[in-house]
CSV table of C-alpha atoms and ligand atoms in Angstrom, one decimal:
chain,number,residue,atom,x,y,z
A,38,MET,CA,-0.3,-0.1,-0.1
A,39,ASP,CA,1.5,3.4,-1.1
A,40,VAL,CA,1.1,6.2,1.9
A,41,ASP,CA,0.9,9.9,1.2
A,42,ILE,CA,2.9,11.4,3.8
A,43,SER,CA,2.6,14.6,2.4
A,44,THR,CA,0.7,17.6,4.6
A,45,LYS,CA,-0.7,20.8,4.5
A,46,ILE,CA,-0.3,24.0,6.4
A,47,ALA,CA,-2.3,27.2,5.1
A,48,ASN,CA,-1.4,26.9,1.0
A,49,LEU,CA,2.1,25.7,1.9
A,50,LYS,CA,2.3,21.8,1.0
A,51,ILE,CA,5.2,19.9,2.3
A,52,ARG,CA,6.3,16.7,1.2
A,53,ASN,CA,6.6,15.5,4.7
A,54,PRO,CA,5.3,16.8,8.0
A,55,LEU,CA,9.0,17.3,9.7
A,56,ILE,CA,10.1,20.7,9.8
A,57,LEU,CA,13.2,22.2,11.5
A,58,ALA,CA,13.0,23.9,14.7
A,59,SER,CA,13.8,27.9,14.8
A,60,GLY,CA,16.8,28.7,16.6
A,61,ILE,CA,18.4,25.0,16.1
A,62,LEU,CA,21.3,25.5,13.1
A,63,GLY,CA,18.9,27.7,11.2
A,64,THR,CA,21.9,30.3,10.9
A,65,THR,CA,22.9,30.5,7.7
A,66,GLY,CA,21.7,29.7,4.2
A,67,ALA,CA,24.1,27.2,3.8
A,68,ILE,CA,22.9,25.2,6.8
A,69,LEU,CA,19.6,25.5,5.9
A,70,LYS,CA,19.9,24.3,2.7
A,71,ARG,CA,21.7,20.7,4.0
A,72,ILE,CA,18.8,20.3,6.0
A,73,ALA,CA,16.6,20.1,3.4
A,74,MET,CA,18.4,18.0,1.4
A,75,ALA,CA,18.8,15.7,4.2
A,76,GLY,CA,15.1,15.3,3.9
A,77,ALA,CA,13.0,18.0,6.2
A,78,GLY,CA,9.7,18.6,4.9
A,79,ALA,CA,10.6,22.7,5.2
A,80,VAL,CA,13.1,24.1,7.8
A,81,THR,CA,12.7,27.3,10.0
A,82,THR,CA,15.3,30.0,10.2
A,83,LYS,CA,16.7,31.1,13.8
A,84,SER,CA,15.2,34.3,14.7
A,85,VAL,CA,16.0,37.5,13.5
A,86,SER,CA,15.4,40.9,14.5
A,87,LYS,CA,15.7,44.3,12.8
A,88,ASN,CA,19.0,45.4,14.2
A,89,PRO,CA,21.9,42.6,15.0
A,90,ARG,CA,22.1,41.4,18.7
A,91,ALA,CA,25.1,39.7,20.2
A,92,GLY,CA,23.2,37.5,22.7
A,93,PHE,CA,24.5,36.0,25.7
A,94,PRO,CA,28.4,35.2,26.6
A,95,ASN,CA,29.2,31.5,27.2
A,96,PRO,CA,28.3,29.1,28.4
A,97,THR,CA,24.8,28.9,26.4
A,98,VAL,CA,23.8,25.7,26.0
A,99,VAL,CA,23.7,22.8,28.7
A,100,LYS,CA,23.0,19.3,27.5
A,101,LEU,CA,21.2,16.9,29.6
A,102,GLU,CA,20.2,13.6,29.9
A,103,TYR,CA,16.5,14.4,28.7
A,104,GLY,CA,16.9,17.6,26.8
A,105,LEU,CA,18.8,20.7,26.5
A,106,ILE,CA,18.8,24.1,28.5
A,107,ASN,CA,19.6,27.0,26.2
A,108,ALA,CA,20.1,31.0,26.9
A,109,ILE,CA,21.5,31.9,23.6
A,110,GLY,CA,20.0,35.2,24.0
A,111,LEU,CA,18.6,35.3,20.4
A,112,SER,CA,21.7,36.4,18.6
A,113,ASN,CA,21.4,37.3,15.3
A,114,PRO,CA,23.0,39.6,12.3
A,115,GLY,CA,19.9,41.5,12.1
A,116,MET,CA,17.3,41.2,9.0
A,117,HIS,CA,19.2,43.2,6.9
A,118,GLU,CA,22.5,40.9,6.8
A,119,PHE,CA,20.1,37.6,7.0
A,120,LYS,CA,18.1,38.5,3.6
A,121,ASN,CA,21.4,36.8,1.9
A,122,GLU,CA,21.0,33.5,4.1
A,123,ILE,CA,17.4,33.5,3.2
A,124,ARG,CA,17.9,33.5,-0.4
A,125,VAL,CA,20.6,30.8,-0.1
A,126,ALA,CA,18.1,28.7,2.1
A,127,LYS,CA,15.4,29.0,-1.0
A,128,GLU,CA,17.9,26.4,-3.0
A,129,GLY,CA,17.0,23.7,-0.7
A,130,GLY,CA,13.8,23.6,-2.8
A,131,VAL,CA,11.6,23.4,0.5
A,132,PRO,CA,9.5,25.9,1.8
A,133,VAL,CA,11.4,28.2,4.3
A,134,ILE,CA,9.7,29.8,7.6
A,135,VAL,CA,11.3,32.9,9.0
A,136,SER,CA,11.3,33.4,12.6
A,137,VAL,CA,11.1,36.8,13.4
A,138,PHE,CA,11.0,38.7,16.3
A,139,GLY,CA,10.6,42.5,18.1
A,140,GLU,CA,10.9,44.6,21.0
A,141,GLU,CA,7.7,46.6,19.6
A,142,VAL,CA,5.0,45.5,17.6
A,143,LYS,CA,5.8,48.0,14.5
A,144,GLU,CA,9.3,46.0,14.4
A,145,PHE,CA,7.5,42.6,14.4
A,146,SER,CA,6.0,43.7,10.9
A,147,GLU,CA,9.1,45.7,9.4
A,148,VAL,CA,11.3,42.5,9.7
A,149,ALA,CA,8.3,40.2,8.5
A,150,TYR,CA,8.2,42.4,5.3
A,151,GLN,CA,11.9,42.4,4.9
A,152,ALA,CA,11.7,38.3,4.9
A,153,GLU,CA,8.7,38.6,2.7
A,154,GLU,CA,11.0,40.4,0.0
A,155,ALA,CA,13.8,38.3,0.4
A,156,GLY,CA,11.4,34.7,-0.2
A,157,ALA,CA,10.2,33.4,2.9
A,158,ASP,CA,7.3,31.4,1.9
A,159,ALA,CA,5.9,32.0,5.8
A,160,ILE,CA,6.5,34.1,8.6
A,161,GLU,CA,7.0,32.5,12.2
A,162,LEU,CA,6.3,35.0,14.6
A,163,ASN,CA,8.7,34.2,18.1
A,164,LEU,CA,6.3,35.8,20.8
A,165,SER,CA,7.6,33.4,23.2
A,166,CYS,CA,11.2,32.8,23.9
A,167,PRO,CA,11.8,32.7,28.0
A,168,HIS,CA,15.2,34.1,27.8
A,169,GLY,CA,14.7,37.2,25.3
A,170,PRO,CA,13.0,40.5,24.8
A,171,ASN,CA,9.6,39.0,24.2
A,172,ILE,CA,8.0,36.5,26.1
A,173,GLN,CA,5.2,38.9,26.9
A,174,TYR,CA,4.0,38.9,23.8
A,175,GLY,CA,2.8,35.6,23.8
A,176,GLN,CA,1.8,35.9,27.5
A,177,ASP,CA,-1.0,38.6,26.8
A,178,PRO,CA,-3.8,37.9,24.5
A,179,LYS,CA,-4.2,41.7,23.4
A,180,LEU,CA,-0.6,41.5,22.9
A,181,THR,CA,-0.8,38.5,20.7
A,182,TYR,CA,-3.7,40.2,18.9
A,183,GLU,CA,-1.9,43.3,18.0
A,184,VAL,CA,1.2,41.4,16.9
A,185,VAL,CA,-0.6,38.7,14.3
A,186,ASN,CA,-2.9,41.5,13.1
A,187,ALA,CA,0.3,44.2,12.6
A,188,VAL,CA,2.0,41.7,10.7
A,189,LYS,CA,-1.0,40.2,9.1
A,190,SER,CA,-1.6,43.8,7.4
A,191,THR,CA,1.8,43.9,6.3
A,192,VAL,CA,2.7,40.2,4.5
A,193,LYS,CA,0.8,38.7,1.7
A,194,ILE,CA,2.5,35.1,3.1
A,195,PRO,CA,0.8,32.6,5.8
A,196,VAL,CA,1.8,34.0,9.3
A,197,PHE,CA,2.2,31.4,12.4
A,198,ALA,CA,2.0,32.3,16.0
A,199,LYS,CA,4.7,30.4,18.2
A,200,LEU,CA,3.0,30.1,21.6
A,201,THR,CA,4.7,29.8,25.1
A,202,PRO,CA,3.5,27.0,27.4
A,203,GLU,CA,4.3,29.5,30.1
A,204,VAL,CA,0.5,31.0,30.9
A,205,THR,CA,-2.6,30.2,32.6
A,206,ASP,CA,-4.2,29.8,29.6
A,207,ILE,CA,-2.4,28.6,26.4
A,208,VAL,CA,-6.2,28.2,24.5
A,209,LYS,CA,-7.0,31.8,25.2
A,210,ILE,CA,-3.4,33.0,23.6
A,211,GLY,CA,-4.1,30.5,20.8
A,212,LEU,CA,-8.0,32.0,20.1
A,213,SER,CA,-6.3,35.4,20.1
A,214,ALA,CA,-3.7,34.6,17.6
A,215,GLU,CA,-6.6,33.1,15.4
A,216,LYS,CA,-9.0,36.2,15.7
A,217,ALA,CA,-6.1,38.4,14.5
A,218,GLY,CA,-5.7,36.2,11.6
A,219,ALA,CA,-2.8,33.7,11.9
A,220,ASP,CA,-2.5,31.3,9.5
A,221,ALA,CA,-1.4,28.8,12.1
A,222,ILE,CA,0.0,28.2,15.5
A,223,THR,CA,3.4,26.9,16.3
A,224,ALA,CA,3.1,25.3,19.7
A,225,ILE,CA,5.6,25.2,22.0
A,226,ASN,CA,8.6,27.4,23.0
A,227,THR,CA,11.0,26.2,25.7
A,228,LEU,CA,9.8,26.4,29.2
A,229,LYS,CA,12.1,28.7,31.4
A,230,ALA,CA,14.3,26.5,33.2
A,231,MET,CA,18.2,26.6,35.1
A,232,ILE,CA,20.6,24.8,36.4
A,233,ILE,CA,23.5,25.0,38.8
A,234,ASP,CA,27.3,23.8,39.0
A,235,ILE,CA,27.4,22.5,43.0
A,236,LYS,CA,30.7,22.5,43.0
A,237,ILE,CA,31.3,26.0,42.2
A,238,ALA,CA,28.0,27.1,43.8
A,239,LYS,CA,27.0,29.1,40.8
A,240,PRO,CA,24.3,28.6,38.1
A,241,ILE,CA,26.0,27.5,35.0
A,242,LEU,CA,24.2,29.5,31.9
A,243,SER,CA,25.6,33.4,32.5
A,244,ASN,CA,22.0,34.3,31.9
A,245,ILE,CA,21.4,32.4,34.9
A,246,TYR,CA,18.1,31.5,33.5
A,247,GLY,CA,17.5,29.4,30.2
A,248,GLY,CA,14.9,27.6,28.0
A,249,LEU,CA,14.2,24.0,28.7
A,250,SER,CA,13.8,22.0,25.2
A,251,GLY,CA,14.0,18.3,24.2
A,252,LYS,CA,12.7,14.9,25.3
A,253,ALA,CA,11.2,16.7,29.3
A,254,ILE,CA,9.2,18.8,27.8
A,255,LYS,CA,7.2,16.4,25.3
A,256,PRO,CA,4.5,15.7,27.8
A,257,VAL,CA,3.4,19.6,28.2
A,258,ALA,CA,3.8,20.4,24.5
A,259,ILE,CA,1.8,17.4,23.9
A,260,ARG,CA,-1.1,18.8,26.0
A,261,CYS,CA,-0.9,21.8,24.7
A,262,VAL,CA,-1.2,20.8,21.5
A,263,TYR,CA,-4.4,18.9,22.0
A,264,GLN,CA,-6.1,22.0,23.9
A,265,LEU,CA,-5.6,24.2,21.2
A,266,TYR,CA,-6.7,21.0,18.5
A,267,GLU,CA,-10.2,21.6,20.6
A,268,ALA,CA,-10.5,25.4,20.5
A,269,LEU,CA,-8.9,26.2,17.3
A,270,SER,CA,-10.0,25.8,13.5
A,271,ILE,CA,-6.5,27.0,11.8
A,272,PRO,CA,-3.8,24.2,11.9
A,273,ILE,CA,-1.1,23.7,14.6
A,274,ILE,CA,2.8,22.8,14.4
A,275,GLY,CA,3.5,20.6,17.0
A,276,VAL,CA,7.0,21.2,18.7
A,277,GLY,CA,8.7,20.0,21.7
A,278,GLY,CA,10.9,16.5,22.3
A,279,VAL,CA,10.3,14.7,18.9
A,280,THR,CA,12.8,12.4,18.9
A,281,SER,CA,11.4,9.4,17.1
A,282,TYR,CA,8.7,8.6,14.6
A,283,GLU,CA,6.3,7.4,17.7
A,284,ASP,CA,6.4,11.2,19.1
A,285,ALA,CA,6.0,12.5,15.5
A,286,ILE,CA,2.6,10.6,15.4
A,287,GLU,CA,1.9,11.4,19.0
A,288,PHE,CA,1.8,15.0,18.3
A,289,ILE,CA,-0.4,14.3,14.9
A,290,MET,CA,-2.9,12.6,17.0
A,291,ALA,CA,-3.2,15.4,19.3
A,292,GLY,CA,-4.1,17.7,16.4
A,293,ALA,CA,-0.8,18.5,14.7
A,294,SER,CA,-0.6,19.1,11.4
A,295,ALA,CA,2.9,19.2,11.1
A,296,VAL,CA,6.0,18.6,13.8
A,297,GLN,CA,9.1,20.5,14.4
A,298,ILE,CA,12.7,18.8,15.3
A,299,GLY,CA,14.8,20.8,17.5
A,300,SER,CA,17.3,19.2,20.5
A,301,ALA,CA,17.2,15.9,18.8
A,302,ILE,CA,19.7,16.9,16.4
A,303,ALA,CA,22.3,17.7,18.9
A,304,PHE,CA,22.1,13.8,19.8
A,305,LYS,CA,21.0,12.2,16.9
A,306,GLY,CA,22.2,14.5,14.0
A,307,ILE,CA,20.3,15.7,11.1
A,308,GLU,CA,20.0,12.2,9.6
A,309,ILE,CA,17.0,12.4,12.3
A,310,PHE,CA,15.0,13.4,9.3
A,311,LYS,CA,15.1,10.5,7.6
A,312,GLU,CA,14.6,8.2,9.8
A,313,ILE,CA,11.6,9.7,11.6
A,314,GLU,CA,10.0,9.8,7.8
A,315,GLN,CA,10.7,6.4,7.2
A,316,GLY,CA,9.5,5.3,10.7
A,317,ILE,CA,6.3,7.3,9.8
A,318,MET,CA,6.1,5.9,6.2
A,319,ASN,CA,6.2,2.5,8.2
A,320,PHE,CA,4.1,3.1,10.7
A,321,MET,CA,1.4,4.1,8.4
A,322,LYS,CA,1.7,1.2,6.4
A,323,ASN,CA,1.4,-1.6,9.1
A,324,GLU,CA,-1.2,0.1,10.7
A,325,GLY,CA,-3.6,0.8,7.7
A,326,TYR,CA,-3.7,4.5,7.5
A,327,LYS,CA,-3.5,6.1,3.9
A,328,SER,CA,-2.5,9.8,4.8
A,329,VAL,CA,-0.5,12.2,7.3
A,330,LYS,CA,-4.7,13.9,6.9
A,331,ASP,CA,-6.1,10.5,8.0
A,332,MET,CA,-4.3,10.8,11.6
A,333,ILE,CA,-4.3,14.3,12.7
A,334,GLY,CA,-6.4,15.0,15.7
A,335,LEU,CA,-7.1,11.1,15.9
A,336,ALA,CA,-6.6,11.1,19.8
A,337,HIS,CA,-9.6,13.4,20.2
A,338,LYS,CA,-12.7,11.0,19.1
A,339,ARG,CA,-14.0,9.5,22.0
B,660,LIG,C1,19.8,25.8,21.2
B,660,LIG,C2,18.1,26.4,21.2
B,660,LIG,C3,17.5,27.3,20.2
B,660,LIG,C4,16.4,28.0,20.0
B,660,LIG,N1,16.5,29.4,19.6
B,660,LIG,C5,15.1,29.7,18.9
B,660,LIG,C6,14.8,31.0,18.5
B,660,LIG,O1,15.4,31.7,17.9
B,660,LIG,N2,13.7,31.0,18.1
B,660,LIG,C7,12.4,30.3,18.7
B,660,LIG,O2,11.3,30.8,18.0
B,660,LIG,N3,12.8,29.3,19.6
B,660,LIG,C8,13.9,28.7,19.5
B,660,LIG,N4,14.4,27.8,20.2
B,660,LIG,C9,13.0,26.9,20.5
B,660,LIG,C10,12.8,25.7,19.9
B,660,LIG,O3,12.6,26.4,18.3
B,660,LIG,C11,11.7,24.5,19.9
B,660,LIG,O4,10.3,25.4,20.2
B,660,LIG,C12,12.3,23.9,21.4
B,660,LIG,O5,13.3,24.0,21.7
B,660,LIG,C13,11.3,22.9,21.5
B,660,LIG,O6,11.4,22.1,20.6
B,660,LIG,P1,12.6,20.6,20.7
B,660,LIG,O7,12.5,19.9,22.2
B,660,LIG,O8,12.5,20.1,19.4
B,660,LIG,O9,14.1,21.2,21.0
B,660,LIG,C14,15.7,27.3,20.6
B,660,LIG,C15,15.7,25.8,21.0
B,660,LIG,C16,17.3,25.6,21.5
B,660,LIG,C17,17.1,24.2,21.7
């Protein structure tokens, strides 16, 4: 039996549901192109702001057995410099999602406009970095509305709102993004965390606090996707701890139309895209699913 592993998010048809998450290797066009060639269905860039940002001094990433804690500090060369990387990334032949952030509403629109000009296929709004200047946007339904609305009235390409789980009610924020015209929701960003070196009795990260990602956060991410799927009509991109094909299918059954992969690349390398794609195809064949669409939200049927 042939299976259809393609999926759709807004008007983007992607060849498989596996997308590179923002911030992991997405710093240059050449690497993004390599990840597309390694089998990703789409790639997301590192978050880009209007002006260059240096980020935090090292150490910025700590590897744990169950994930990572990072406080990179949203370092990036600024959108003007980054435009060329977008052009190179496009040579990979898969949709390029440009992650955008700003310190004020206007900045989100300006950066998104430049990304569209450079050839971005979609914009992902980083409303939610736990150690950057912008988590407040994703924690307030009114600010979420304002950012999404401003960007939607500036660009023609699809706009995804990336949410944080660090809120009382993620559905409220999701509904606000949907009302403002978001074409999809990406859920979730990292959770604020920290780690202490007991030999020197000091926090390890230079910034003290960082964002927890990887296996440790998967159950939280699944819960968020499941809740959002119950309430929203727009597609959801699930992210948080996808390490195996079973994880990807769990997200899809919770309601995700696609999944992003981030931290697992630090543990398994970029071959993970092919490995998970093959795993999903075998699972579908064995279980009798003809298309990814048949599996989206299945866990909601009672
Ligand atoms: C080193 C690192 C850098 C990240 N940088 C960004 C970023 O620039 N923008 C963003 O929206 N998310 C960023 N994230 C969050 C990831 O995109 C993703 O939401 C999170 O890591 C959960 O997925 P994972 O468990 O597959 O890593 C970063 C994560 C890591 C580990």
